[in-house]
XYZ file of C-alpha atoms in Angstrom:
611
model
C 47.307 47.220 49.353
C 48.543 44.394 47.077
C 49.738 43.853 43.758
C 48.196 41.165 41.817
C 48.858 39.576 38.047
C 46.471 37.374 35.875
C 47.064 33.452 36.610
C 49.173 32.106 34.396
C 47.030 31.185 31.392
C 43.429 32.343 32.235
C 41.573 33.608 29.257
C 38.670 36.327 29.095
C 36.685 36.702 26.806
C 33.279 39.474 27.073
C 30.238 38.629 27.029
C 26.530 40.378 26.631
C 25.829 39.465 30.400
C 29.538 40.411 30.954
C 32.200 38.360 30.512
C 33.862 34.501 30.867
C 37.052 33.314 32.598
C 38.412 30.252 32.539
C 40.908 28.994 34.709
C 43.669 25.596 32.638
C 44.951 25.186 36.443
C 41.634 24.189 37.709
C 39.767 23.353 33.984
C 37.691 25.413 35.324
C 34.972 28.689 33.935
C 33.131 31.039 35.446
C 30.823 33.401 34.304
C 30.934 37.060 35.627
C 28.382 40.005 36.048
C 28.915 43.369 34.796
C 30.138 44.944 37.562
C 32.636 42.294 37.978
C 33.960 41.907 34.532
C 35.467 45.182 34.047
C 37.946 43.918 37.251
C 38.639 40.631 35.482
C 39.504 42.854 32.068
C 41.599 44.337 33.330
C 44.651 42.056 34.718
C 47.383 41.820 33.172
C 50.585 39.420 33.108
C 52.309 42.095 35.089
C 52.326 42.902 38.758
C 49.812 45.982 39.645
C 49.686 47.292 42.930
C 45.526 47.471 44.157
C 45.079 49.431 46.880
C 42.502 48.410 49.690
C 38.977 48.867 47.954
C 39.372 46.122 45.248
C 41.641 44.642 47.832
C 39.012 41.330 48.907
C 38.055 41.267 45.286
C 41.463 39.883 43.788
C 41.536 37.615 46.557
C 38.663 36.114 45.531
C 39.353 35.687 42.007
C 42.886 34.246 43.457
C 41.204 31.959 45.373
C 39.262 30.286 42.615
C 42.749 31.155 41.042
C 41.628 33.380 38.522
C 44.360 36.227 39.512
C 47.568 35.821 42.025
C 48.221 38.090 44.717
C 51.459 39.221 46.635
C 51.053 38.942 49.582
C 49.794 35.640 48.447
C 46.362 34.125 48.224
C 45.537 30.377 49.011
C 43.304 28.651 46.200
C 40.320 26.476 47.745
C 38.516 23.964 46.850
C 34.738 24.762 45.115
C 32.167 22.866 43.641
C 29.827 25.072 43.144
C 28.106 26.843 40.030
C 30.439 28.745 38.775
C 28.820 32.343 38.707
C 30.709 34.871 40.771
C 28.687 38.225 41.421
C 25.058 38.030 40.903
C 23.089 36.296 38.589
C 19.284 35.785 38.681
C 18.979 33.661 35.221
C 21.143 31.361 33.669
C 22.579 33.277 31.138
C 23.106 32.133 27.781
C 26.677 32.369 26.005
C 27.714 34.295 22.534
C 30.173 31.708 21.550
C 30.989 28.730 22.253
C 33.428 27.709 25.613
C 34.769 24.268 24.516
C 35.320 22.314 21.470
C 36.055 18.776 21.314
C 38.419 18.063 18.646
C 39.190 14.145 17.416
C 42.596 13.536 17.178
C 42.689 10.058 15.935
C 39.773 7.322 16.354
C 41.487 4.898 17.529
C 41.059 3.898 21.247
C 42.998 1.343 23.357
C 39.261 0.613 25.586
C 36.288 -0.556 25.127
C 33.800 1.076 27.308
C 30.564 0.165 27.672
C 28.738 3.090 27.485
C 31.322 4.991 25.082
C 29.700 7.995 23.506
C 31.684 8.608 20.273
C 31.733 4.736 19.433
C 29.334 6.417 16.184
C 32.650 8.648 15.276
C 34.615 6.286 15.444
C 34.014 2.890 13.807
C 33.856 4.226 10.397
C 36.944 6.293 10.763
C 39.648 4.301 11.749
C 41.277 2.715 8.908
C 43.323 5.017 6.592
C 43.715 8.110 8.797
C 45.828 11.171 7.021
C 47.383 14.495 8.012
C 44.857 16.208 5.403
C 42.206 14.770 7.833
C 44.518 15.854 10.364
C 44.539 19.885 9.202
C 40.868 19.766 8.407
C 40.114 19.372 11.712
C 42.502 22.097 12.508
C 41.105 23.960 10.164
C 37.658 23.159 11.502
C 38.655 24.229 15.221
C 40.163 27.282 13.568
C 36.617 28.500 12.607
C 35.419 28.041 15.469
C 35.691 30.716 18.482
C 35.284 28.138 21.766
C 38.480 29.927 24.477
C 39.247 26.078 24.777
C 40.132 23.026 22.493
C 39.713 19.391 23.654
C 41.631 17.171 22.101
C 40.370 13.800 22.433
C 39.335 10.763 20.767
C 39.591 7.824 20.568
C 42.471 8.834 22.765
C 45.284 11.330 21.966
C 48.018 8.586 23.577
C 46.935 6.300 20.628
C 48.116 8.845 17.915
C 50.992 10.444 19.447
C 52.505 12.300 17.148
C 48.804 13.757 16.110
C 48.486 14.758 19.459
C 51.534 16.832 19.609
C 50.344 18.438 16.312
C 47.130 19.334 17.248
C 48.544 20.579 20.443
C 51.389 22.700 19.416
C 48.804 24.653 16.508
C 45.832 25.066 18.469
C 47.345 26.453 21.416
C 47.992 29.772 19.684
C 44.267 30.132 19.857
C 42.541 28.514 22.063
C 43.916 26.363 26.226
C 44.392 23.285 25.262
C 42.804 19.775 27.792
C 43.645 16.135 26.963
C 41.118 14.383 27.581
C 43.069 10.828 27.738
C 42.006 7.340 29.046
C 45.742 7.627 30.812
C 46.043 4.067 28.454
C 49.442 4.732 26.607
C 53.059 6.454 26.547
C 52.090 10.002 28.092
C 55.654 10.963 28.353
C 55.515 11.242 24.172
C 53.127 14.235 24.862
C 54.490 15.674 27.971
C 57.321 18.487 25.982
C 54.198 20.285 24.580
C 52.225 19.568 27.437
C 54.063 21.677 29.797
C 55.046 23.573 27.029
C 51.534 25.225 26.101
C 50.053 24.516 29.995
C 47.594 22.522 28.751
C 45.356 20.499 31.027
C 44.484 17.005 31.146
C 41.585 15.210 32.060
C 42.314 11.094 33.028
C 39.165 8.858 32.866
C 38.625 5.797 35.999
C 35.470 4.788 37.032
C 36.419 3.215 40.160
C 38.660 1.964 42.451
C 38.194 -1.331 42.597
C 38.024 -3.915 39.763
C 34.213 -2.416 38.196
C 36.921 -0.143 36.667
C 38.066 -2.750 34.552
C 34.177 -4.667 33.987
C 33.131 -1.048 32.353
C 36.117 0.438 30.661
C 37.924 -3.112 29.341
C 40.613 -3.181 27.232
C 40.376 -3.592 23.920
C 42.964 -6.489 22.947
C 43.805 -5.283 19.850
C 46.134 -2.700 21.745
C 46.791 -4.195 25.475
C 46.216 -7.371 26.674
C 46.060 -6.685 30.447
C 42.449 -6.560 31.432
C 43.795 -3.630 34.040
C 44.480 -1.753 31.556
C 42.207 0.883 31.800
C 42.859 1.713 36.019
C 46.667 0.799 35.992
C 46.951 3.516 32.534
C 45.201 6.037 34.261
C 47.456 5.713 37.347
C 50.188 5.853 36.072
C 49.697 9.202 33.921
C 47.885 10.557 36.712
C 51.057 10.809 38.228
C 53.224 11.246 35.622
C 51.669 14.315 34.922
C 51.461 15.838 38.497
C 55.590 14.656 38.996
C 55.607 17.314 36.368
C 53.511 20.346 37.079
C 50.797 19.077 34.212
C 47.135 20.651 35.898
C 45.004 17.394 36.401
C 41.587 15.998 36.127
C 39.814 12.564 36.756
C 36.831 12.586 34.974
C 34.179 9.777 36.073
C 31.438 8.389 34.500
C 28.564 7.441 37.019
C 26.688 4.780 35.496
C 24.337 1.392 36.964
C 27.738 -0.126 37.320
C 29.505 2.690 40.281
C 26.560 4.657 41.183
C 27.315 3.718 44.733
C 28.588 6.263 47.946
C 31.071 3.721 49.113
C 32.668 3.015 45.720
C 32.994 7.056 44.515
C 33.966 8.095 48.590
C 36.984 5.129 48.004
C 38.004 6.367 44.555
C 37.550 10.286 45.368
C 40.249 9.003 48.725
C 42.648 7.040 46.042
C 42.657 10.579 44.227
C 43.171 13.232 47.025
C 45.972 11.102 48.024
C 47.871 11.075 44.779
C 47.303 14.991 45.096
C 44.584 15.382 42.192
C 42.914 18.704 43.061
C 39.945 18.572 40.077
C 37.252 15.967 40.300
C 34.578 15.662 37.395
C 31.687 13.368 37.241
C 29.963 12.908 34.434
C 25.817 11.014 34.008
C 25.859 8.283 31.334
C 23.006 9.107 29.177
C 21.482 7.509 26.667
C 23.938 8.007 23.519
C 26.638 5.968 21.097
C 26.962 2.433 23.020
C 25.073 3.296 25.741
C 22.395 4.207 23.698
C 22.166 0.445 22.404
C 22.630 -1.331 26.039
C 19.617 0.789 27.124
C 17.704 -0.388 23.829
C 19.135 -4.005 24.386
C 17.761 -3.585 27.557
C 14.449 -2.428 27.106
C 13.210 -5.216 25.929
C 14.856 -7.438 29.116
C 12.616 -9.035 31.660
C 14.956 -7.661 34.331
C 16.400 -5.002 32.389
C 19.737 -4.222 33.383
C 20.916 -1.385 31.297
C 23.981 1.158 31.925
C 22.436 4.665 32.841
C 22.419 5.149 36.830
C 18.584 5.811 38.381
C 16.442 9.002 39.113
C 18.600 8.486 42.611
C 22.222 10.082 41.045
C 21.691 12.985 41.362
C 21.041 12.908 45.399
C 24.225 10.318 45.274
C 26.395 13.181 43.934
C 24.706 15.580 46.095
C 25.995 14.080 49.186
C 28.981 13.110 47.921
C 29.815 16.643 47.112
C 28.699 17.027 50.899
C 30.469 14.605 52.691
C 33.806 15.825 51.074
C 33.301 19.607 52.051
C 32.615 17.990 55.277
C 35.571 16.697 55.568
C 37.608 19.774 54.319
C 39.402 17.335 51.416
C 40.537 19.831 48.430
C 39.473 18.833 45.629
C 37.150 20.643 43.408
C 33.910 18.719 41.915
C 32.423 19.173 39.006
C 28.887 17.272 37.870
C 27.501 16.944 34.137
C 24.598 16.056 32.952
C 23.167 16.068 29.446
C 20.571 13.883 29.742
C 17.753 16.436 28.470
C 20.198 18.927 26.751
C 23.116 16.347 25.084
C 22.910 18.428 21.632
C 25.105 21.038 23.733
C 28.062 19.613 22.795
C 30.217 20.584 19.775
C 32.858 18.015 18.616
C 35.112 17.756 15.419
C 35.667 14.770 14.266
C 38.956 13.177 12.878
C 38.867 14.312 9.692
C 37.112 17.459 10.609
C 33.400 17.429 10.447
C 31.401 19.225 12.798
C 28.713 17.272 15.064
C 26.601 17.731 17.925
C 24.595 15.148 19.830
C 20.867 15.138 18.354
C 17.638 15.750 21.142
C 15.480 14.852 18.506
C 17.744 12.467 16.682
C 19.053 9.192 17.220
C 22.804 9.793 17.298
C 25.354 12.657 16.119
C 24.061 14.892 14.169
C 26.064 16.760 11.294
C 26.439 20.071 10.913
C 29.221 20.962 8.479
C 31.217 18.379 6.712
C 35.051 19.397 5.850
C 35.649 17.963 2.543
C 32.649 19.789 0.266
C 34.870 22.557 0.206
C 32.724 25.339 2.109
C 34.214 26.839 4.832
C 31.657 29.527 5.095
C 28.955 27.076 5.947
C 30.457 25.947 9.118
C 28.142 28.171 11.366
C 25.015 27.893 9.389
C 23.875 24.996 11.037
C 24.236 26.034 14.795
C 20.839 26.362 15.427
C 20.880 22.842 16.137
C 23.103 23.513 19.193
C 21.554 24.647 22.616
C 23.056 27.324 24.115
C 21.781 27.393 27.122
C 22.550 23.711 27.656
C 26.503 24.442 26.856
C 26.450 26.835 29.551
C 24.545 24.765 32.272
C 27.598 22.197 31.054
C 30.623 24.126 31.902
C 29.216 26.703 33.990
C 28.636 23.270 36.678
C 25.149 23.866 37.187
C 22.325 21.576 37.891
C 19.173 22.122 39.034
C 18.892 19.525 41.946
C 21.779 21.154 42.891
C 21.097 23.993 46.405
C 18.118 22.338 47.708
C 15.557 24.243 45.634
C 17.425 27.429 46.163
C 17.514 30.135 43.456
C 20.962 30.390 41.286
C 20.893 34.399 42.988
C 21.658 32.393 46.209
C 24.058 30.318 44.657
C 26.606 32.396 43.241
C 30.019 32.878 44.599
C 29.681 36.006 46.125
C 32.480 38.094 45.551
C 33.070 41.815 48.252
C 32.168 44.908 45.756
C 35.164 47.358 44.370
C 33.803 51.024 45.214
C 35.724 52.536 41.578
C 34.613 49.984 38.493
C 37.623 50.586 36.119
C 36.564 52.018 33.047
C 35.651 49.705 29.522
C 34.197 50.896 26.482
C 30.893 50.057 25.015
C 28.372 52.270 23.097
C 26.670 55.460 24.550
C 23.978 55.256 27.039
C 22.579 58.670 25.943
C 20.437 60.090 29.212
C 18.084 63.595 28.434
C 14.904 65.635 28.947
C 13.826 68.195 26.620
C 11.854 71.214 27.632
C 9.558 73.885 26.794
C 11.254 77.030 26.657
C 9.512 80.085 28.503
C 11.560 83.044 28.737
C 14.249 82.504 26.690
C 16.372 86.012 27.976
C 16.446 84.740 31.973
C 17.382 81.248 30.948
C 20.550 82.706 29.478
C 21.449 84.249 32.415
C 20.685 81.042 34.593
C 22.933 79.403 32.393
C 25.893 81.850 32.833
C 24.917 81.760 35.949
C 25.777 78.124 36.289
C 28.857 78.650 34.530
C 27.953 77.009 31.472
C 29.667 78.217 28.517
C 28.485 78.326 24.277
C 30.890 76.052 22.837
C 28.616 75.438 19.238
C 26.686 77.506 17.554
C 25.222 75.893 14.380
C 22.127 74.514 12.004
C 21.725 71.364 11.866
C 19.730 69.560 8.520
C 18.812 65.818 9.269
C 17.474 63.131 7.746
C 15.635 60.628 9.888
C 15.552 56.829 6.728
C 13.774 53.907 7.578
C 12.450 51.190 5.420
C 8.786 51.080 3.115
C 7.141 49.174 6.396
C 8.211 51.828 8.847
C 9.974 48.437 10.548
C 12.164 50.229 12.569
C 10.290 53.948 13.286
C 7.667 51.771 14.566
C 9.491 50.806 17.480
C 11.358 53.962 18.227
C 14.920 53.518 16.332
C 16.131 56.120 14.953
C 18.405 56.237 11.675
C 19.221 59.593 11.339
C 21.695 61.530 8.907
C 22.529 64.826 10.167
C 24.212 67.758 7.701
C 25.862 70.486 9.215
C 28.487 73.173 7.630
C 31.249 71.979 8.386
C 30.590 67.684 7.769
C 27.738 64.828 8.338
C 27.269 62.407 10.595
C 25.103 59.283 10.923
C 23.296 58.622 14.588
C 21.711 55.568 15.286
C 19.075 55.334 18.563
C 17.769 52.618 20.140
C 14.075 53.181 22.036
C 13.590 55.138 24.336
C 13.239 54.137 28.489
C 10.702 56.901 30.748
C 11.402 57.930 33.593
C 8.389 58.706 36.174
C 9.014 62.545 36.003
C 9.533 62.319 31.873
C 13.316 61.694 31.624
C 14.757 59.311 29.381
C 17.669 57.124 28.779
C 18.328 55.075 24.915
C 21.515 53.954 23.673
C 23.090 55.952 20.876
C 25.887 55.319 18.665
C 27.481 58.523 15.976
C 30.085 58.339 13.924
C 31.421 60.602 10.666
C 30.984 59.616 7.078
C 33.306 60.191 4.420
C 30.628 62.024 2.293
C 26.568 62.422 2.452
C 26.457 61.298 -1.380
C 28.426 58.200 -0.231
C 25.957 57.600 3.211
C 22.708 57.749 1.109
C 24.299 55.316 -1.365
C 25.301 52.672 2.091
C 21.886 53.800 3.731
C 20.214 53.056 -0.040
C 22.082 49.547 -0.670
C 20.013 48.162 2.517
C 16.272 49.733 1.370
C 17.202 52.574 4.154
C 14.916 56.150 2.243
C 14.343 59.519 3.645
C 10.584 59.228 5.150
C 11.111 62.570 7.543
C 13.511 66.047 7.261
C 14.146 68.606 10.019
C 16.128 72.134 10.564
C 16.931 73.186 13.427
C 19.381 76.402 14.948
C 21.287 74.778 17.929
C 23.753 76.394 20.584
C 25.682 73.960 22.614
C 26.180 75.420 26.206
C 29.036 73.317 28.690
C 30.836 73.589 31.802
C 34.034 72.541 33.148
C 32.748 70.307 36.433
C 31.023 67.895 34.763
C 29.531 66.422 31.430
C 26.089 67.869 31.926
C 25.248 69.853 28.240
C 22.279 72.078 27.934
C 21.192 71.931 24.087
C 19.233 74.975 23.048
C 17.540 74.884 20.438
C 15.138 76.952 18.017
C 13.008 75.219 15.706
C 10.691 76.417 12.532
C 7.333 77.738 13.756
C 7.774 76.194 17.076
C 9.953 78.383 18.913
C 12.718 78.156 21.143
C 13.190 74.117 23.603
C 16.375 73.226 25.661
C 17.497 69.645 25.577
C 19.454 68.691 29.088
C 21.951 65.976 28.759
C 24.123 63.833 31.768
C 23.454 62.083 34.768
C 19.479 61.436 35.888
C 21.133 63.629 38.891
C 22.196 66.187 36.215
C 18.961 67.120 34.966
C 17.070 67.009 37.910
C 19.260 69.702 39.383
C 19.100 71.815 36.340
C 15.360 71.220 35.932
C 14.733 72.482 39.882
C 17.327 75.461 38.606
C 15.940 76.586 35.410
C 12.287 75.858 36.944
C 10.665 79.489 36.189
C 12.619 79.816 32.826
C 11.705 76.603 31.463
C 7.443 74.057 30.868
C 6.658 70.834 32.211
C 8.995 67.872 29.941
C 7.648 67.048 26.961
C 8.165 63.178 25.734
C 7.390 63.864 22.635
C 10.185 64.722 19.463
C 10.648 67.783 17.619
C 9.290 65.205 15.197
C 6.214 65.070 16.850
C 5.675 67.984 18.207
C 6.171 69.766 14.723
C 3.562 67.308 13.055
C 1.429 67.781 15.946
C 1.885 71.653 15.422
C 1.268 71.486 11.763
C -2.468 68.695 12.147
C -3.613 71.710 14.480
C -2.885 74.359 11.538
C -5.014 72.780 9.218
C -2.546 70.711 7.796
C -3.344 66.611 6.327
C -1.035 64.881 7.889
C -0.198 63.204 4.534
C 1.009 66.836 3.200
C 3.885 67.336 5.662
C 7.531 66.004 5.339
C 9.138 68.059 6.917
C 10.234 70.928 9.045
C 12.808 73.768 7.378
C 13.334 77.774 7.949
C 11.786 80.557 5.312
C 14.346 81.998 3.552
C 13.341 84.871 6.117
C 13.937 83.310 8.899
């Protein structure tokens, strides 16, 4: 038996495919499949004992920094795709994972490939506190798990950076994205207090760094300011227990295995555990450089060659072979530039254009329409967003499917319970011998739980949009209450049982329900009465409903797990007929048509006054 608790600052969010975990110590996201998601969701800030069947699962989580264990589990370096469990295809995410927030448009460097130059040039003069409030307001409206405070450079505007760190940390994890040029000490108290992660840019250990990341003479006269500043900031953060990532843009200047190895070895000796490699893309200043190079006889561009992917694979393999404890992630958004969300220094929201050169404005903070902050999100590539932050690159893995590259997590024997929509599994059978059936119900431990007359009204739009796809919207009235039921399409097994998602909720009144349905352009198209006797037993969750249907006689509906339904069917076999796929409405309509009625005349089924 071991004890487990959530690691400091770890955030979890559920999603349709399972869930997402963010680990601030590593600045890593992990997609978790549905089977494992409840275990991540169950982690808390307090120590909890777990038993042997779950021990290996939680130790695997702990090896990636998701949780802590007692006895302690050592973290490992991991450079593969960030998918835990089983994923056969890349998932998309419901809401953004990361939001980049510009602290300032001022920057101490003049990087030749600057991706954000088009968001800085025209905004540098006249930055105000009102603009900062707009940045925070826009960021607060976007449910990202992480806010990256960037620019420009946060170290160029420490007061603004401190304000963003403290205010945004109330709802998001914080990452500081900096060149390292400036005084990191002015941000350290806020960084330490909020357990923020610091990313520092450094492209080479050699003089090549200064060639591609030269100093802006308005801020520094030191030609090597970018390398010196990065080294100082990295070491200061590590000395103060602040988790650090070094980020390197791979361009034509450092697309060299020896150059990258030298940088890797340098940052490893400093104690850095996380390294992100960004493949330079045709955006910002890099687009201008490439456009100019396209006109040259001997092209001298800034972008790396197509061999960059093989280079990164060799670098990762070499790092793992030498057992260097360094996480390596690689981002490449050349095909999906519109996968990143950016809040400019005045609060406007942008993404990089795919079919448009430059930034695409998604929301203007100054227009006074906060209700429109999501109105243009259809321009954002959510698959590209997931690919970027889950470290998925198609060129990695020697042609393997994603399923073969997922991080293996041992399965547990028991899954923590989680709430959600009810999945109803049932089967319907005509009753051949009612007396014998009731006797068998008693023998099998079933007792009457409820007897009632039900009247159901079914609602749809005029074009039957819902019922044509086997969706059900039902208002059920009994003697005591009214209930709204919503059902999804039926999924049948080979032996006739079916499953569907079903939701039910009490209504304030029948009249209020009808008014609400009508306001959504839903009107009744069919009604149905039945007398229902519900049987339950104590040893399991199986339910048998004995229904009397006008003109049709008796049927039973059996609800429960598939095994329970089939067991009951076997034991009750002589009393009931074959499974009936049609619902009661379809059965009744077919019966009335066989009796000579016109289909258009059949509006519902109800008991006569003497029945």
